[in-house]
């Protein structure tokens, strides 16, 4: 399959959102003068995901400014795991980002590869913010669309890669998402995702998961749901990394932030118990196109 190199032009579908999706969109439309913006103000990398990695400092003696800087470094470091999971990306590759937030991941991936990049979000504020950022940076290959990642409106075989960065917990049906990605990806295309999920083998996992779901208005999946959905839609994982241990320092540090929200302890205890898991997965579409994957 050869890719056309012209900009992708598709009719933007009317944004069809369920009541739940509307509530999620309203929540993200409302997050404008928030902690994420504060962390990314100087770098122009505004993330809505958590951090990965260690912090080589005594939390007790850090100033709030140092805590913010360290949290932001961990957020940026998180994206490098996703870039690794995507595998080699060329300048003419096309990436779909499902749930692109305020473009922090988009900017880092685009700067790493120079590739075409289409982010979709259901938040009109985030979409406008990201478009303005791409224009200000002079990145015409970086485009953002107000669309549902479950029904992107892009033509079949448009993308070489798809990614989701901590967004799948807003999707009820992982099978539907993987089927849509299988449709828009070329054969052998890659889908990489970073997500927190929960371990179905831990009896009391929901004790941690229910209040986290409530806090973020999300619906966390079990680890197994991801792999079933991938397998049932023609994807084969080639890289699975459990970063639960590396996810913990971010939460321990956030507990020392004046911006802590109260959800920190749930993640700390959830990770310590093994109930919450942090996964970065790379998968390749191996099912022949047109045989159930379109
Ligand atoms: C936790 S934020 C992550 C944002 C971004 N990936 C990042 O790493 O900063 C979740 C994002 O998913 C988006 N989202 C949730 N449900 C969606 C859907 N059905 N279609 C497209 N975007 C969706 C939200 O608008 C928001 O941008």
GROMACS .gro file of C-alpha atoms and ligand atoms in nm:
model
  321
    1UNK     CA    1   0.000   0.000   0.000
    2UNK     CA    2   0.149   0.337  -0.100
    3UNK     CA    3   0.044   0.649   0.078
    4UNK     CA    4  -0.058   0.965  -0.099
    5UNK     CA    5   0.148   1.257   0.020
    6UNK     CA    6  -0.105   1.534  -0.030
    7UNK     CA    7  -0.265   1.674   0.281
    8UNK     CA    8  -0.556   1.462   0.391
    9UNK     CA    9  -0.885   1.621   0.301
   10UNK     CA   10  -1.193   1.459   0.442
   11UNK     CA   11  -1.533   1.597   0.511
   12UNK     CA   12  -1.541   1.663   0.883
   13UNK     CA   13  -1.824   1.448   1.012
   14UNK     CA   14  -2.076   1.601   1.243
   15UNK     CA   15  -1.946   1.532   1.587
   16UNK     CA   16  -2.180   1.267   1.726
   17UNK     CA   17  -2.129   1.228   2.099
   18UNK     CA   18  -2.305   1.013   2.354
   19UNK     CA   19  -2.416   1.173   2.679
   20UNK     CA   20  -2.104   1.036   2.844
   21UNK     CA   21  -1.876   1.175   2.571
   22UNK     CA   22  -2.048   1.512   2.598
   23UNK     CA   23  -1.972   1.518   2.970
   24UNK     CA   24  -1.605   1.432   2.900
   25UNK     CA   25  -1.585   1.704   2.635
   26UNK     CA   26  -1.735   1.958   2.878
   27UNK     CA   27  -1.482   1.858   3.141
   28UNK     CA   28  -1.188   1.915   2.903
   29UNK     CA   29  -1.340   2.236   2.766
   30UNK     CA   30  -1.340   2.356   3.126
   31UNK     CA   31  -0.974   2.277   3.194
   32UNK     CA   32  -0.817   2.597   3.066
   33UNK     CA   33  -0.637   2.781   3.346
   34UNK     CA   34  -0.524   2.461   3.511
   35UNK     CA   35  -0.221   2.291   3.662
   36UNK     CA   36  -0.125   2.132   3.327
   37UNK     CA   37  -0.100   2.473   3.166
   38UNK     CA   38   0.108   2.600   3.455
   39UNK     CA   39   0.353   2.309   3.415
   40UNK     CA   40   0.385   2.360   3.039
   41UNK     CA   41   0.381   2.739   3.031
   42UNK     CA   42   0.752   2.783   2.960
   43UNK     CA   43   0.808   2.485   2.730
   44UNK     CA   44   0.472   2.515   2.548
   45UNK     CA   45   0.430   2.144   2.606
   46UNK     CA   46   0.095   2.108   2.775
   47UNK     CA   47   0.017   1.753   2.875
   48UNK     CA   48  -0.284   1.577   3.019
   49UNK     CA   49  -0.099   1.263   3.111
   50UNK     CA   50   0.106   1.156   3.411
   51UNK     CA   51   0.481   1.126   3.446
   52UNK     CA   52   0.714   0.828   3.420
   53UNK     CA   53   1.060   0.792   3.569
   54UNK     CA   54   1.255   0.860   3.884
   55UNK     CA   55   1.330   1.184   4.068
   56UNK     CA   56   1.677   1.212   4.210
   57UNK     CA   57   1.603   1.456   4.495
   58UNK     CA   58   1.468   1.470   4.846
   59UNK     CA   59   1.101   1.562   4.800
   60UNK     CA   60   1.085   1.720   5.147
   61UNK     CA   61   1.343   1.984   5.063
   62UNK     CA   62   1.213   2.076   4.716
   63UNK     CA   63   1.048   2.413   4.654
   64UNK     CA   64   0.711   2.421   4.477
   65UNK     CA   65   0.890   2.551   4.167
   66UNK     CA   66   1.131   2.257   4.174
   67UNK     CA   67   0.841   2.015   4.222
   68UNK     CA   68   0.660   2.163   3.920
   69UNK     CA   69   0.974   2.141   3.707
   70UNK     CA   70   1.034   1.778   3.809
   71UNK     CA   71   0.671   1.681   3.743
   72UNK     CA   72   0.692   1.838   3.399
   73UNK     CA   73   1.014   1.654   3.320
   74UNK     CA   74   0.845   1.327   3.409
   75UNK     CA   75   0.550   1.414   3.181
   76UNK     CA   76   0.788   1.482   2.893
   77UNK     CA   77   0.984   1.164   2.965
   78UNK     CA   78   0.660   0.966   2.946
   79UNK     CA   79   0.624   1.054   2.577
   80UNK     CA   80   0.962   0.902   2.495
   81UNK     CA   81   0.828   0.559   2.595
   82UNK     CA   82   0.544   0.600   2.349
   83UNK     CA   83   0.784   0.713   2.076
   84UNK     CA   84   0.993   0.402   2.140
   85UNK     CA   85   0.683   0.185   2.119
   86UNK     CA   86   0.586   0.334   1.781
   87UNK     CA   87   0.915   0.215   1.631
   88UNK     CA   88   1.095   0.399   1.350
   89UNK     CA   89   0.897   0.691   1.208
   90UNK     CA   90   0.989   0.860   0.879
   91UNK     CA   91   0.913   1.215   0.773
   92UNK     CA   92   0.647   1.091   0.528
   93UNK     CA   93   0.472   0.870   0.780
   94UNK     CA   94   0.128   0.972   0.900
   95UNK     CA   95   0.027   0.948   1.261
   96UNK     CA   96  -0.323   0.957   1.407
   97UNK     CA   97  -0.343   1.067   1.771
   98UNK     CA   98  -0.669   0.965   1.937
   99UNK     CA   99  -0.745   1.218   2.211
  100UNK     CA  100  -0.473   1.473   2.142
  101UNK     CA  101  -0.537   1.699   2.440
  102UNK     CA  102  -0.344   2.025   2.418
  103UNK     CA  103  -0.088   1.887   2.174
  104UNK     CA  104   0.199   1.813   2.413
  105UNK     CA  105   0.247   1.461   2.274
  106UNK     CA  106   0.187   1.583   1.919
  107UNK     CA  107   0.461   1.844   1.936
  108UNK     CA  108   0.716   1.602   2.083
  109UNK     CA  109   0.642   1.324   1.834
  110UNK     CA  110   0.633   1.563   1.541
  111UNK     CA  111   0.961   1.724   1.644
  112UNK     CA  112   1.119   1.379   1.677
  113UNK     CA  113   1.017   1.264   1.330
  114UNK     CA  114   0.890   1.559   1.122
  115UNK     CA  115   0.600   1.338   1.017
  116UNK     CA  116   0.242   1.420   0.925
  117UNK     CA  117   0.033   1.419   1.239
  118UNK     CA  118  -0.344   1.440   1.287
  119UNK     CA  119  -0.479   1.477   1.637
  120UNK     CA  120  -0.846   1.433   1.719
  121UNK     CA  121  -1.019   1.550   2.032
  122UNK     CA  122  -1.381   1.597   2.134
  123UNK     CA  123  -1.298   1.920   2.318
  124UNK     CA  124  -1.342   2.222   2.094
  125UNK     CA  125  -1.128   2.432   2.328
  126UNK     CA  126  -0.841   2.180   2.304
  127UNK     CA  127  -0.877   2.162   1.926
  128UNK     CA  128  -0.852   2.542   1.889
  129UNK     CA  129  -0.566   2.561   2.140
  130UNK     CA  130  -0.371   2.294   1.949
  131UNK     CA  131  -0.435   2.451   1.609
  132UNK     CA  132  -0.313   2.787   1.737
  133UNK     CA  133  -0.003   2.626   1.885
  134UNK     CA  134   0.082   2.443   1.560
  135UNK     CA  135   0.034   2.767   1.364
  136UNK     CA  136   0.249   2.964   1.608
  137UNK     CA  137   0.523   2.702   1.581
  138UNK     CA  138   0.498   2.694   1.202
  139UNK     CA  139   0.422   2.321   1.183
  140UNK     CA  140   0.182   2.278   0.889
  141UNK     CA  141   0.202   1.898   0.909
  142UNK     CA  142   0.058   1.908   1.258
  143UNK     CA  143  -0.322   1.924   1.231
  144UNK     CA  144  -0.605   1.895   1.478
  145UNK     CA  145  -0.966   1.796   1.429
  146UNK     CA  146  -1.278   1.808   1.641
  147UNK     CA  147  -1.367   1.443   1.599
  148UNK     CA  148  -1.455   1.131   1.789
  149UNK     CA  149  -1.171   0.878   1.781
  150UNK     CA  150  -1.434   0.603   1.758
  151UNK     CA  151  -1.553   0.747   1.426
  152UNK     CA  152  -1.270   0.959   1.290
  153UNK     CA  153  -1.411   1.022   0.943
  154UNK     CA  154  -1.072   0.957   0.782
  155UNK     CA  155  -1.057   0.735   0.477
  156UNK     CA  156  -0.946   0.373   0.514
  157UNK     CA  157  -0.568   0.319   0.489
  158UNK     CA  158  -0.482   0.681   0.569
  159UNK     CA  159  -0.227   0.634   0.848
  160UNK     CA  160   0.095   0.441   0.900
  161UNK     CA  161   0.074   0.481   1.278
  162UNK     CA  162  -0.187   0.549   1.542
  163UNK     CA  163  -0.131   0.634   1.905
  164UNK     CA  164  -0.334   0.705   2.214
  165UNK     CA  165  -0.174   0.863   2.517
  166UNK     CA  166  -0.381   0.805   2.831
  167UNK     CA  167  -0.712   0.841   2.650
  168UNK     CA  168  -0.852   0.489   2.622
  169UNK     CA  169  -1.001   0.509   2.969
  170UNK     CA  170  -1.256   0.744   2.809
  171UNK     CA  171  -1.359   0.477   2.559
  172UNK     CA  172  -1.629   0.231   2.668
  173UNK     CA  173  -1.556  -0.026   2.404
  174UNK     CA  174  -1.191  -0.096   2.325
  175UNK     CA  175  -1.297  -0.331   2.044
  176UNK     CA  176  -1.472  -0.043   1.867
  177UNK     CA  177  -1.163   0.177   1.901
  178UNK     CA  178  -0.923  -0.088   1.773
  179UNK     CA  179  -1.160  -0.163   1.483
  180UNK     CA  180  -1.162   0.205   1.384
  181UNK     CA  181  -0.782   0.220   1.404
  182UNK     CA  182  -0.755  -0.102   1.201
  183UNK     CA  183  -0.974   0.063   0.937
  184UNK     CA  184  -0.771   0.384   0.904
  185UNK     CA  185  -0.428   0.219   0.933
  186UNK     CA  186  -0.249   0.067   0.637
  187UNK     CA  187  -0.169  -0.303   0.646
  188UNK     CA  188   0.128  -0.354   0.884
  189UNK     CA  189   0.053  -0.015   1.040
  190UNK     CA  190   0.137   0.027   1.405
  191UNK     CA  191  -0.076   0.128   1.701
  192UNK     CA  192   0.104   0.229   2.022
  193UNK     CA  193  -0.065   0.334   2.342
  194UNK     CA  194   0.017   0.435   2.697
  195UNK     CA  195  -0.249   0.371   2.954
  196UNK     CA  196  -0.322   0.310   3.315
  197UNK     CA  197  -0.545   0.011   3.362
  198UNK     CA  198  -0.619  -0.237   3.636
  199UNK     CA  199  -0.520  -0.589   3.712
  200UNK     CA  200  -0.821  -0.819   3.705
  201UNK     CA  201  -0.629  -1.072   3.914
  202UNK     CA  202  -0.623  -0.841   4.217
  203UNK     CA  203  -0.943  -0.913   4.415
  204UNK     CA  204  -0.996  -0.570   4.564
  205UNK     CA  205  -0.877  -0.368   4.263
  206UNK     CA  206  -1.208  -0.183   4.232
  207UNK     CA  207  -1.149  -0.030   4.575
  208UNK     CA  208  -0.886   0.188   4.404
  209UNK     CA  209  -1.035   0.202   4.056
  210UNK     CA  210  -1.388   0.323   4.140
  211UNK     CA  211  -1.278   0.647   4.308
  212UNK     CA  212  -1.017   0.711   4.035
  213UNK     CA  213  -1.287   0.664   3.769
  214UNK     CA  214  -1.509   0.903   3.958
  215UNK     CA  215  -1.233   1.162   3.997
  216UNK     CA  216  -1.140   1.167   3.627
  217UNK     CA  217  -1.486   1.082   3.490
  218UNK     CA  218  -1.326   0.784   3.319
  219UNK     CA  219  -1.388   0.411   3.285
  220UNK     CA  220  -1.065   0.223   3.335
  221UNK     CA  221  -1.025  -0.109   3.158
  222UNK     CA  222  -0.867  -0.427   3.279
  223UNK     CA  223  -0.529  -0.518   3.135
  224UNK     CA  224  -0.688  -0.817   2.961
  225UNK     CA  225  -0.947  -0.605   2.779
  226UNK     CA  226  -0.668  -0.432   2.588
  227UNK     CA  227  -0.512  -0.751   2.462
  228UNK     CA  228  -0.846  -0.911   2.372
  229UNK     CA  229  -0.949  -0.602   2.174
  230UNK     CA  230  -0.615  -0.591   1.989
  231UNK     CA  231  -0.624  -0.957   1.905
  232UNK     CA  232  -0.990  -0.956   1.794
  233UNK     CA  233  -0.928  -0.668   1.551
  234UNK     CA  234  -0.616  -0.800   1.380
  235UNK     CA  235  -0.335  -0.648   1.588
  236UNK     CA  236  -0.038  -0.838   1.727
  237UNK     CA  237   0.154  -0.677   2.013
  238UNK     CA  238   0.528  -0.660   1.947
  239UNK     CA  239   0.621  -0.462   2.258
  240UNK     CA  240   0.458  -0.468   2.601
  241UNK     CA  241   0.621  -0.273   2.881
  242UNK     CA  242   0.480  -0.259   3.233
  243UNK     CA  243   0.594   0.074   3.377
  244UNK     CA  244   0.395   0.055   3.699
  245UNK     CA  245   0.708   0.089   3.911
  246UNK     CA  246   0.829   0.386   3.707
  247UNK     CA  247   0.485   0.548   3.734
  248UNK     CA  248   0.496   0.567   4.115
  249UNK     CA  249   0.754   0.848   4.177
  250UNK     CA  250   0.536   1.100   3.991
  251UNK     CA  251   0.251   1.035   4.234
  252UNK     CA  252   0.472   1.037   4.542
  253UNK     CA  253   0.610   1.373   4.428
  254UNK     CA  254   0.267   1.514   4.341
  255UNK     CA  255   0.169   1.441   4.698
  256UNK     CA  256   0.413   1.720   4.794
  257UNK     CA  257   0.266   1.968   4.548
  258UNK     CA  258   0.044   2.251   4.662
  259UNK     CA  259  -0.170   2.153   4.361
  260UNK     CA  260  -0.237   1.800   4.484
  261UNK     CA  261  -0.600   1.705   4.425
  262UNK     CA  262  -0.647   1.412   4.660
  263UNK     CA  263  -0.634   1.146   4.388
  264UNK     CA  264  -0.260   1.097   4.449
  265UNK     CA  265  -0.299   0.853   4.738
  266UNK     CA  266  -0.532   0.632   4.535
  267UNK     CA  267  -0.267   0.590   4.266
  268UNK     CA  268   0.010   0.542   4.523
  269UNK     CA  269  -0.184   0.274   4.709
  270UNK     CA  270  -0.317   0.124   4.385
  271UNK     CA  271   0.032   0.085   4.239
  272UNK     CA  272   0.173  -0.043   4.567
  273UNK     CA  273  -0.105  -0.303   4.585
  274UNK     CA  274  -0.049  -0.403   4.219
  275UNK     CA  275  -0.409  -0.314   4.138
  276UNK     CA  276  -0.325  -0.022   3.908
  277UNK     CA  277  -0.095  -0.098   3.617
  278UNK     CA  278   0.079   0.132   3.372
  279UNK     CA  279   0.131  -0.016   3.027
  280UNK     CA  280   0.295   0.102   2.709
  281UNK     CA  281   0.212  -0.128   2.420
  282UNK     CA  282   0.312  -0.136   2.055
  283UNK     CA  283   0.102  -0.349   1.819
  284UNK     CA  284   0.109  -0.414   1.449
  285UNK     CA  285  -0.191  -0.464   1.221
  286UNK     CA  286  -0.138  -0.802   1.064
  287UNK     CA  287  -0.490  -0.893   0.946
  288UNK     CA  288  -0.524  -0.851   0.569
  289UNK     CA  289  -0.721  -0.536   0.492
  290UNK     CA  290  -1.072  -0.607   0.377
  291UNK     CA  291  -1.103  -0.925   0.580
  292UNK     CA  292  -1.290  -0.790   0.876
  293UNK     CA  293  -1.049  -0.512   0.966
  294UNK     CA  294  -1.219  -0.245   0.752
  295LIG     C1  295  -0.629   1.248   2.969
  295LIG     S1  296  -0.644   1.347   2.826
  295LIG     C2  297  -0.497   1.301   2.737
  295LIG     C3  298  -0.457   1.403   2.635
  295LIG     C4  299  -0.328   1.378   2.559
  295LIG     N1  300  -0.327   1.251   2.494
  295LIG     C5  301  -0.208   1.391   2.648
  295LIG     O1  302  -0.134   1.294   2.664
  295LIG     O2  303  -0.185   1.500   2.700
  295LIG     C6  304  -0.777   1.266   2.739
  295LIG     C7  305  -0.806   1.322   2.601
  295LIG     O3  306  -0.895   1.233   2.533
  295LIG     C8  307  -0.989   1.309   2.462
  295LIG     N2  308  -1.105   1.222   2.436
  295LIG     C9  309  -1.183   1.157   2.525
  295LIG     N3  310  -1.275   1.084   2.459
  295LIG    C10  311  -1.253   1.102   2.327
  295LIG    C11  312  -1.314   1.054   2.208
  295LIG     N4  313  -1.418   0.970   2.212
  295LIG     N5  314  -1.264   1.095   2.089
  295LIG    C12  315  -1.160   1.182   2.082
  295LIG     N6  316  -1.099   1.231   2.191
  295LIG    C13  317  -1.144   1.192   2.312
  295LIG    C14  318  -1.016   1.428   2.549
  295LIG     O4  319  -1.076   1.532   2.475
  295LIG    C15  320  -0.872   1.459   2.595
  295LIG     O5  321  -0.811   1.534   2.494
   0.00000   0.00000   0.00000
